[in-house]
Amino acid sequence: MNLNWKFWVPTCVHVGRKVVTRKSGIFQGLGRRVFIVTGRRSSKENGSLDDLMDALQEQGLRFIIFDEVEENPSFTTVERAAQICREFGADLVVGLGGGSPMDAAKAVAILTLNPQLSAEDLYDSSNYTTALPVVAIPTTAGTGSEVTQYSVLTNHEGQKGGFSSVLAFPKHAMLDPRYTLKMSRDLTLSTSVDALSHAFEGLLANTSTPLSDTLARDAIDKIKSALPKVLESPDDIQLRFELLLASTEAGMVIAQTGTTLVHAMGYPLTTFKGLKHGMANAILMVPVFEHVAKTEPERVRKALASFKDVEELHRFFDEVGVHDVHLSVSEKEAREWVQRVTKSRHIRKTPGFFTEADLVRIYLSLETTR
Ligand SMILES: [Fe+2]
């Protein structure tokens, strides 16, 4: 057991139906001019943007909406948003949506107060010491970004990578499960298995801590129980609430532990193969567990939590539809991706020993068209 550790989530988490309007005073306490960062459609369709605008109007706050955040937000998008945010004179940024708008909001909050920086400069946190406060309102249940210091952006070459800064921790997170009711089956699945991978990876990581392990186990139990049911009953608010809570718990886990090789290997599958982030993690989870188990079976047993063994996890993924994805990976692609993966910090957090050949073999094992 790791005897030297800390647990730190400086985000105040508010939970419940209509929490955004019930707790509108929170916005008033943080600023007068609010920059809302969101995606193009979902926050308009799930009622969250209306609730947020009502809350801000009730408090007499001025706001503008930047609704151009794409899936896997680009450097260009966050730089443009920061320019608009600065010109508006915002003193508060609200990230509303899934992981992409929340991650973009964090980048915008830093870039706005540091006009000399480009998005690339965010990756060295010694470049900046100030940021606007961020309030995060998740409308999916998976990323956990509402309680983390991470922001994953896509660079000019189309590669995904995360930066980390304590300034990126949201001041407040507001969790209302009603916003997640409208998620499609595919989005429900991909976001839930992203949260599940955060919990597994937090337990597996060399950086795991006793307190994050407790949250991770609880998140795994919740997702294991609620996900198969919610795929059958998408309108069940209680199940949606369980998944949202699990996602936030798993976010708190990776805020302490970081993610592992699974995430590092998953990024190219999203960038180059168009796989949803959560699905990329999920299809890698079993082969990575199997490889670590060759040298450190105890670590894998611990990380599986309430799953009896890797086979049970495999069956669970089969049942919910993770293995329905179609993927083709060539040896040339796998070798290129591995060059990047071996340089990532994730590999140091992953127990077991992975050679480049092991990583190539894992990528090739995902091929579903052979
Ligand atoms: Fe993730």
Coordinates of C-alpha atoms and ligand atoms in Angstrom, one line a residue:
M1 CA 0.0 0.0 0.0
N2 CA 1.1 3.5 -0.8
L3 CA 1.9 5.2 2.5
N4 CA 2.7 8.6 1.2
W5 CA -0.2 10.2 -0.5
K6 CA -2.7 13.1 -0.5
F7 CA -6.2 13.4 -1.7
W8 CA -7.2 16.8 -3.0
V9 CA -10.3 17.9 -4.9
P10 CA -10.8 21.6 -4.4
T11 CA -14.1 21.6 -6.4
C12 CA -17.3 22.1 -4.4
V13 CA -19.8 19.6 -5.8
H14 CA -23.5 20.5 -5.7
V15 CA -26.0 17.7 -6.6
G16 CA -29.7 17.4 -7.3
R17 CA -32.6 18.2 -9.6
K18 CA -32.6 21.8 -10.7
V19 CA -29.4 22.5 -8.8
V20 CA -28.3 25.1 -11.3
T21 CA -31.4 27.3 -10.7
R22 CA -31.6 26.5 -7.0
K23 CA -28.0 27.5 -6.4
S24 CA -27.9 30.5 -8.8
G25 CA -26.2 32.6 -6.1
I26 CA -23.0 30.7 -6.7
F27 CA -22.6 32.5 -10.0
Q28 CA -23.2 35.8 -8.4
G29 CA -20.5 35.1 -5.9
L30 CA -17.9 34.5 -8.6
G31 CA -18.4 37.3 -11.2
R32 CA -20.5 39.8 -13.0
R33 CA -19.8 38.8 -16.7
V34 CA -20.1 35.2 -17.6
F35 CA -18.7 33.4 -20.6
I36 CA -20.6 30.2 -21.3
V37 CA -18.6 27.5 -23.2
T38 CA -20.8 24.8 -24.7
G39 CA -21.3 22.5 -27.7
R40 CA -23.5 23.2 -30.7
R41 CA -26.6 21.3 -29.8
S42 CA -27.0 19.1 -26.8
S43 CA -27.1 21.8 -24.1
K44 CA -30.0 23.4 -26.0
E45 CA -31.8 20.1 -26.3
N46 CA -31.4 18.8 -22.7
G47 CA -32.6 21.9 -21.0
S48 CA -29.3 22.8 -19.3
L49 CA -28.6 26.0 -21.3
D50 CA -32.1 27.3 -20.5
D51 CA -31.6 26.6 -16.8
L52 CA -28.2 28.3 -16.8
M53 CA -29.5 31.4 -18.6
D54 CA -32.5 31.6 -16.1
A55 CA -30.0 31.3 -13.2
L56 CA -27.8 34.1 -14.6
Q57 CA -30.7 36.3 -15.4
E58 CA -32.2 35.9 -12.0
Q59 CA -28.9 37.1 -10.5
G60 CA -28.7 40.0 -12.9
L61 CA -25.5 38.8 -14.6
R62 CA -24.5 39.5 -18.1
F63 CA -23.4 36.6 -20.3
I64 CA -22.5 35.5 -23.8
I65 CA -22.5 32.0 -25.2
F66 CA -19.7 30.4 -27.2
D67 CA -21.4 27.3 -28.6
E68 CA -18.8 26.1 -31.1
V69 CA -16.9 23.5 -29.1
E70 CA -16.5 20.4 -31.2
E71 CA -15.9 16.8 -30.0
N72 CA -12.2 16.7 -29.1
P73 CA -11.7 20.5 -29.0
S74 CA -8.9 21.9 -31.0
F75 CA -6.2 24.5 -30.1
T76 CA -7.8 26.8 -32.7
T77 CA -11.2 26.6 -31.0
V78 CA -10.0 27.4 -27.5
E79 CA -7.7 30.2 -28.7
R80 CA -10.6 31.8 -30.6
A81 CA -13.0 31.4 -27.6
A82 CA -10.4 33.0 -25.3
Q83 CA -10.1 36.0 -27.6
I84 CA -13.9 36.5 -27.5
C85 CA -14.0 35.9 -23.7
R86 CA -11.3 38.5 -23.2
E87 CA -13.0 41.1 -25.4
F88 CA -16.3 40.5 -23.5
G89 CA -14.4 41.2 -20.2
A90 CA -15.7 38.0 -18.6
D91 CA -14.7 37.3 -15.0
L92 CA -16.3 33.8 -14.9
V93 CA -16.3 30.8 -17.3
V94 CA -19.0 28.2 -17.2
G95 CA -18.3 24.9 -19.0
L96 CA -21.6 23.3 -19.9
G97 CA -21.8 19.9 -21.6
G98 CA -19.7 16.8 -21.9
G99 CA -16.0 16.5 -21.5
S100 CA -15.2 18.6 -24.5
P101 CA -16.9 21.9 -23.4
M102 CA -15.7 21.5 -19.9
D103 CA -12.1 20.9 -21.0
A104 CA -12.3 23.8 -23.4
A105 CA -13.7 26.0 -20.6
K106 CA -10.6 25.3 -18.5
A107 CA -8.3 26.2 -21.4
V108 CA -10.2 29.4 -22.1
A109 CA -10.1 30.4 -18.4
I110 CA -6.3 30.3 -18.4
L111 CA -5.8 31.7 -21.9
T112 CA -8.1 34.7 -21.2
L113 CA -5.9 36.0 -18.5
N114 CA -2.7 35.1 -20.3
P115 CA -3.0 36.6 -23.7
Q116 CA 0.7 36.0 -24.5
L117 CA 0.1 32.2 -24.4
S118 CA -1.0 29.9 -27.2
A119 CA -2.8 26.7 -26.5
E120 CA 0.4 24.8 -26.9
D121 CA 1.9 26.7 -23.9
L122 CA -0.8 25.3 -21.6
Y123 CA 1.1 22.0 -21.5
D124 CA 3.9 23.7 -19.4
S125 CA 2.0 24.9 -16.3
S126 CA 5.0 27.0 -15.3
N127 CA 3.9 29.4 -18.1
Y128 CA 1.0 30.8 -16.1
T129 CA -0.1 31.6 -12.6
T130 CA -3.6 33.0 -13.1
A131 CA -6.9 31.8 -14.5
L132 CA -10.6 32.9 -14.4
P133 CA -12.7 30.8 -12.1
V134 CA -14.6 27.9 -13.8
V135 CA -18.0 26.4 -13.0
A136 CA -18.5 23.0 -14.6
I137 CA -22.0 21.6 -15.4
P138 CA -21.7 18.1 -16.9
T139 CA -24.5 16.9 -19.1
T140 CA -23.0 13.4 -19.8
A141 CA -21.8 10.9 -17.2
G142 CA -18.3 9.8 -18.1
T143 CA -15.5 12.3 -18.3
G144 CA -15.4 13.4 -14.6
S145 CA -13.8 16.6 -15.9
E146 CA -16.0 18.6 -13.5
V147 CA -13.7 17.6 -10.7
T148 CA -10.3 17.3 -12.3
Q149 CA -7.4 19.5 -13.2
Y150 CA -7.1 18.0 -16.6
S151 CA -8.1 19.3 -20.0
V152 CA -7.7 17.2 -23.2
L153 CA -7.2 19.2 -26.4
T154 CA -6.3 18.3 -30.0
N155 CA -3.3 20.0 -31.5
H156 CA -2.7 21.4 -35.0
E157 CA -1.5 17.9 -36.1
G158 CA -4.8 16.3 -35.0
Q159 CA -3.2 14.6 -31.9
K160 CA -5.0 14.4 -28.6
G161 CA -3.2 15.2 -25.4
G162 CA -4.1 16.4 -21.9
F163 CA -2.6 19.2 -19.9
S164 CA -2.8 19.4 -16.1
S165 CA -2.9 22.5 -13.9
V166 CA -4.3 23.1 -10.4
L167 CA -5.7 26.3 -12.0
A168 CA -8.0 24.1 -14.2
F169 CA -9.9 22.6 -11.2
P170 CA -13.4 24.0 -11.4
K171 CA -14.4 26.0 -8.4
H172 CA -17.9 24.4 -8.4
A173 CA -19.5 21.4 -10.2
M174 CA -23.2 21.2 -10.5
L175 CA -24.7 17.8 -11.1
D176 CA -28.3 17.5 -12.3
P177 CA -29.1 14.0 -13.7
R178 CA -32.0 15.4 -15.7
Y179 CA -29.5 16.7 -18.3
T180 CA -28.3 13.1 -19.0
L181 CA -31.7 11.7 -19.8
K182 CA -31.5 12.7 -23.4
M183 CA -28.2 10.9 -24.1
S184 CA -28.4 8.4 -26.9
R185 CA -27.7 4.7 -26.3
D186 CA -24.3 5.0 -27.9
L187 CA -23.3 8.1 -25.9
T188 CA -24.6 6.5 -22.7
L189 CA -22.4 3.5 -23.3
S190 CA -19.3 5.3 -24.4
T191 CA -19.3 7.8 -21.6
S192 CA -20.1 5.2 -18.9
V193 CA -17.3 2.9 -20.0
D194 CA -15.0 6.0 -20.0
A195 CA -15.9 6.5 -16.3
L196 CA -15.4 2.8 -15.7
S197 CA -11.9 2.9 -17.2
H198 CA -11.1 5.9 -15.0
A199 CA -12.0 3.8 -11.9
F200 CA -10.2 0.7 -13.1
E201 CA -7.1 2.7 -14.1
G202 CA -7.1 4.5 -10.8
L203 CA -7.1 1.2 -8.9
L204 CA -4.4 -0.3 -11.2
A205 CA -2.1 2.8 -11.3
N206 CA 1.2 2.9 -9.4
T207 CA -0.1 6.2 -8.1
S208 CA -3.3 4.7 -6.5
T209 CA -4.2 5.8 -3.0
P210 CA -6.4 4.1 -0.3
L211 CA -9.0 6.9 -0.5
S212 CA -9.2 7.0 -4.3
D213 CA -9.4 3.2 -4.3
T214 CA -12.6 3.5 -2.1
L215 CA -14.2 5.9 -4.6
A216 CA -13.1 3.8 -7.5
R217 CA -14.6 0.6 -6.1
D218 CA -17.9 2.4 -5.5
A219 CA -17.9 3.8 -9.0
I220 CA -17.3 0.4 -10.5
D221 CA -20.2 -1.1 -8.4
K222 CA -22.5 1.6 -9.5
I223 CA -21.7 1.3 -13.2
K224 CA -21.7 -2.5 -13.2
S225 CA -25.2 -2.4 -11.7
A226 CA -26.7 0.6 -13.5
L227 CA -25.3 0.5 -17.0
P228 CA -27.0 -2.7 -18.3
K229 CA -30.3 -1.5 -16.8
V230 CA -30.1 2.1 -18.1
L231 CA -29.5 0.8 -21.7
E232 CA -32.9 -0.9 -21.3
S233 CA -34.6 2.0 -19.4
P234 CA -32.9 5.2 -20.6
D235 CA -35.6 7.4 -18.9
D236 CA -34.9 6.1 -15.4
I237 CA -33.7 9.2 -13.5
Q238 CA -32.4 7.1 -10.5
L239 CA -30.2 5.0 -12.8
R240 CA -29.0 8.1 -14.6
F241 CA -28.2 9.6 -11.2
E242 CA -26.1 6.6 -10.2
L243 CA -24.1 6.9 -13.4
L244 CA -23.5 10.6 -13.0
L245 CA -22.4 10.1 -9.4
A246 CA -20.1 7.3 -10.5
S247 CA -18.6 9.4 -13.2
T248 CA -17.8 12.2 -10.7
E249 CA -16.4 9.7 -8.2
A250 CA -14.1 8.3 -11.0
G251 CA -13.1 11.8 -11.9
M252 CA -12.0 12.4 -8.3
V253 CA -10.0 9.2 -8.6
I254 CA -8.0 10.2 -11.6
A255 CA -7.5 13.7 -10.2
Q256 CA -5.3 11.9 -7.7
T257 CA -3.9 9.0 -9.7
G258 CA -3.9 10.1 -13.3
T259 CA -4.8 7.7 -16.1
T260 CA -2.6 4.8 -17.4
L261 CA -1.5 3.2 -20.6
V262 CA -5.1 2.5 -21.5
H263 CA -5.8 6.2 -22.0
A264 CA -2.5 6.8 -23.8
M265 CA -3.1 3.9 -26.2
G266 CA -6.7 5.0 -26.7
Y267 CA -6.0 8.5 -27.9
P268 CA -4.8 7.4 -31.4
L269 CA -7.8 5.2 -31.8
T270 CA -10.0 8.3 -31.4
T271 CA -7.8 10.6 -33.5
F272 CA -7.1 8.3 -36.4
K273 CA -9.9 5.8 -36.3
G274 CA -12.8 7.9 -35.0
L275 CA -13.5 5.7 -32.1
K276 CA -15.4 7.4 -29.1
H277 CA -12.9 8.1 -26.3
G278 CA -14.7 5.7 -23.9
M279 CA -15.0 2.9 -26.4
A280 CA -11.3 3.2 -27.2
N281 CA -10.4 2.8 -23.5
A282 CA -12.9 -0.1 -23.0
I283 CA -11.6 -2.3 -25.8
L284 CA -8.0 -1.8 -24.5
M285 CA -8.9 -2.5 -20.8
V286 CA -9.0 -6.3 -21.1
P287 CA -5.8 -6.8 -23.1
V288 CA -3.9 -4.4 -20.8
F289 CA -5.2 -6.2 -17.7
E290 CA -4.2 -9.6 -19.3
H291 CA -0.7 -8.3 -20.0
V292 CA -0.2 -6.8 -16.5
A293 CA -1.6 -10.1 -14.9
K294 CA 1.4 -12.0 -16.4
T295 CA 3.8 -10.3 -14.0
E296 CA 1.5 -8.7 -11.4
P297 CA -1.7 -10.7 -11.0
E298 CA -2.5 -9.2 -7.6
R299 CA -2.6 -5.7 -9.0
V300 CA -5.1 -6.8 -11.6
R301 CA -7.2 -8.7 -9.1
K302 CA -7.3 -5.5 -7.0
A303 CA -8.1 -3.3 -10.0
L304 CA -11.0 -5.5 -11.1
A305 CA -12.8 -4.7 -7.9
S306 CA -16.2 -6.5 -7.9
F307 CA -15.5 -8.2 -11.2
K308 CA -14.4 -11.8 -10.3
D309 CA -11.8 -12.0 -13.1
V310 CA -10.9 -10.6 -16.5
E311 CA -13.3 -13.1 -18.2
E312 CA -16.3 -11.6 -16.2
L313 CA -15.3 -8.1 -17.4
H314 CA -15.0 -9.4 -20.9
R315 CA -18.5 -10.8 -20.7
F316 CA -19.8 -7.5 -19.2
F317 CA -18.3 -5.6 -22.1
D318 CA -19.9 -8.1 -24.5
E319 CA -23.3 -7.7 -22.8
V320 CA -23.4 -3.9 -23.0
G321 CA -22.1 -3.8 -26.6
V322 CA -18.5 -2.6 -26.2
H323 CA -17.2 -5.3 -28.6
D324 CA -19.6 -4.4 -31.4
V325 CA -17.1 -1.7 -32.6
H326 CA -15.4 -2.4 -35.9
L327 CA -11.8 -1.6 -36.1
S328 CA -8.9 -2.2 -38.5
V329 CA -5.4 -1.5 -37.4
S330 CA -2.3 -2.1 -39.7
E331 CA 1.1 -2.9 -38.3
K332 CA 2.5 0.3 -39.7
E333 CA -0.2 2.3 -37.8
A334 CA 0.4 0.4 -34.6
R335 CA 4.2 1.0 -34.8
E336 CA 3.7 4.8 -35.3
W337 CA 1.2 5.1 -32.4
V338 CA 3.5 3.1 -30.1
Q339 CA 6.3 5.6 -30.6
R340 CA 4.1 8.3 -29.1
V341 CA 2.7 6.0 -26.4
T342 CA 6.1 5.0 -25.1
K343 CA 7.0 8.7 -24.6
S344 CA 3.8 9.4 -22.5
R345 CA 3.9 9.8 -18.8
H346 CA 1.0 7.2 -18.6
I347 CA 3.3 4.3 -19.1
R348 CA 5.2 5.1 -15.8
K349 CA 1.9 4.9 -13.9
T350 CA 1.1 1.4 -15.3
P351 CA 2.3 -1.7 -13.5
G352 CA 3.8 -4.6 -15.4
F353 CA 6.4 -4.4 -18.1
F354 CA 5.4 -3.4 -21.7
T355 CA 7.9 -3.6 -24.6
E356 CA 7.2 -1.8 -27.8
A357 CA 6.5 -5.2 -29.3
D358 CA 3.9 -5.9 -26.6
L359 CA 2.1 -2.6 -27.4
V360 CA 2.1 -3.3 -31.1
R361 CA 0.7 -6.8 -30.4
I362 CA -2.1 -5.3 -28.2
Y363 CA -3.1 -2.8 -30.9
L364 CA -3.1 -5.6 -33.6
S365 CA -5.2 -7.8 -31.3
L366 CA -8.0 -5.2 -31.5
E367 CA -8.4 -5.8 -35.2
T368 CA -12.0 -7.0 -35.8
T369 CA -11.9 -7.5 -39.5
R370 CA -9.3 -10.3 -39.7
Ligands
FE1 FE -11.2 9.3 -20.1

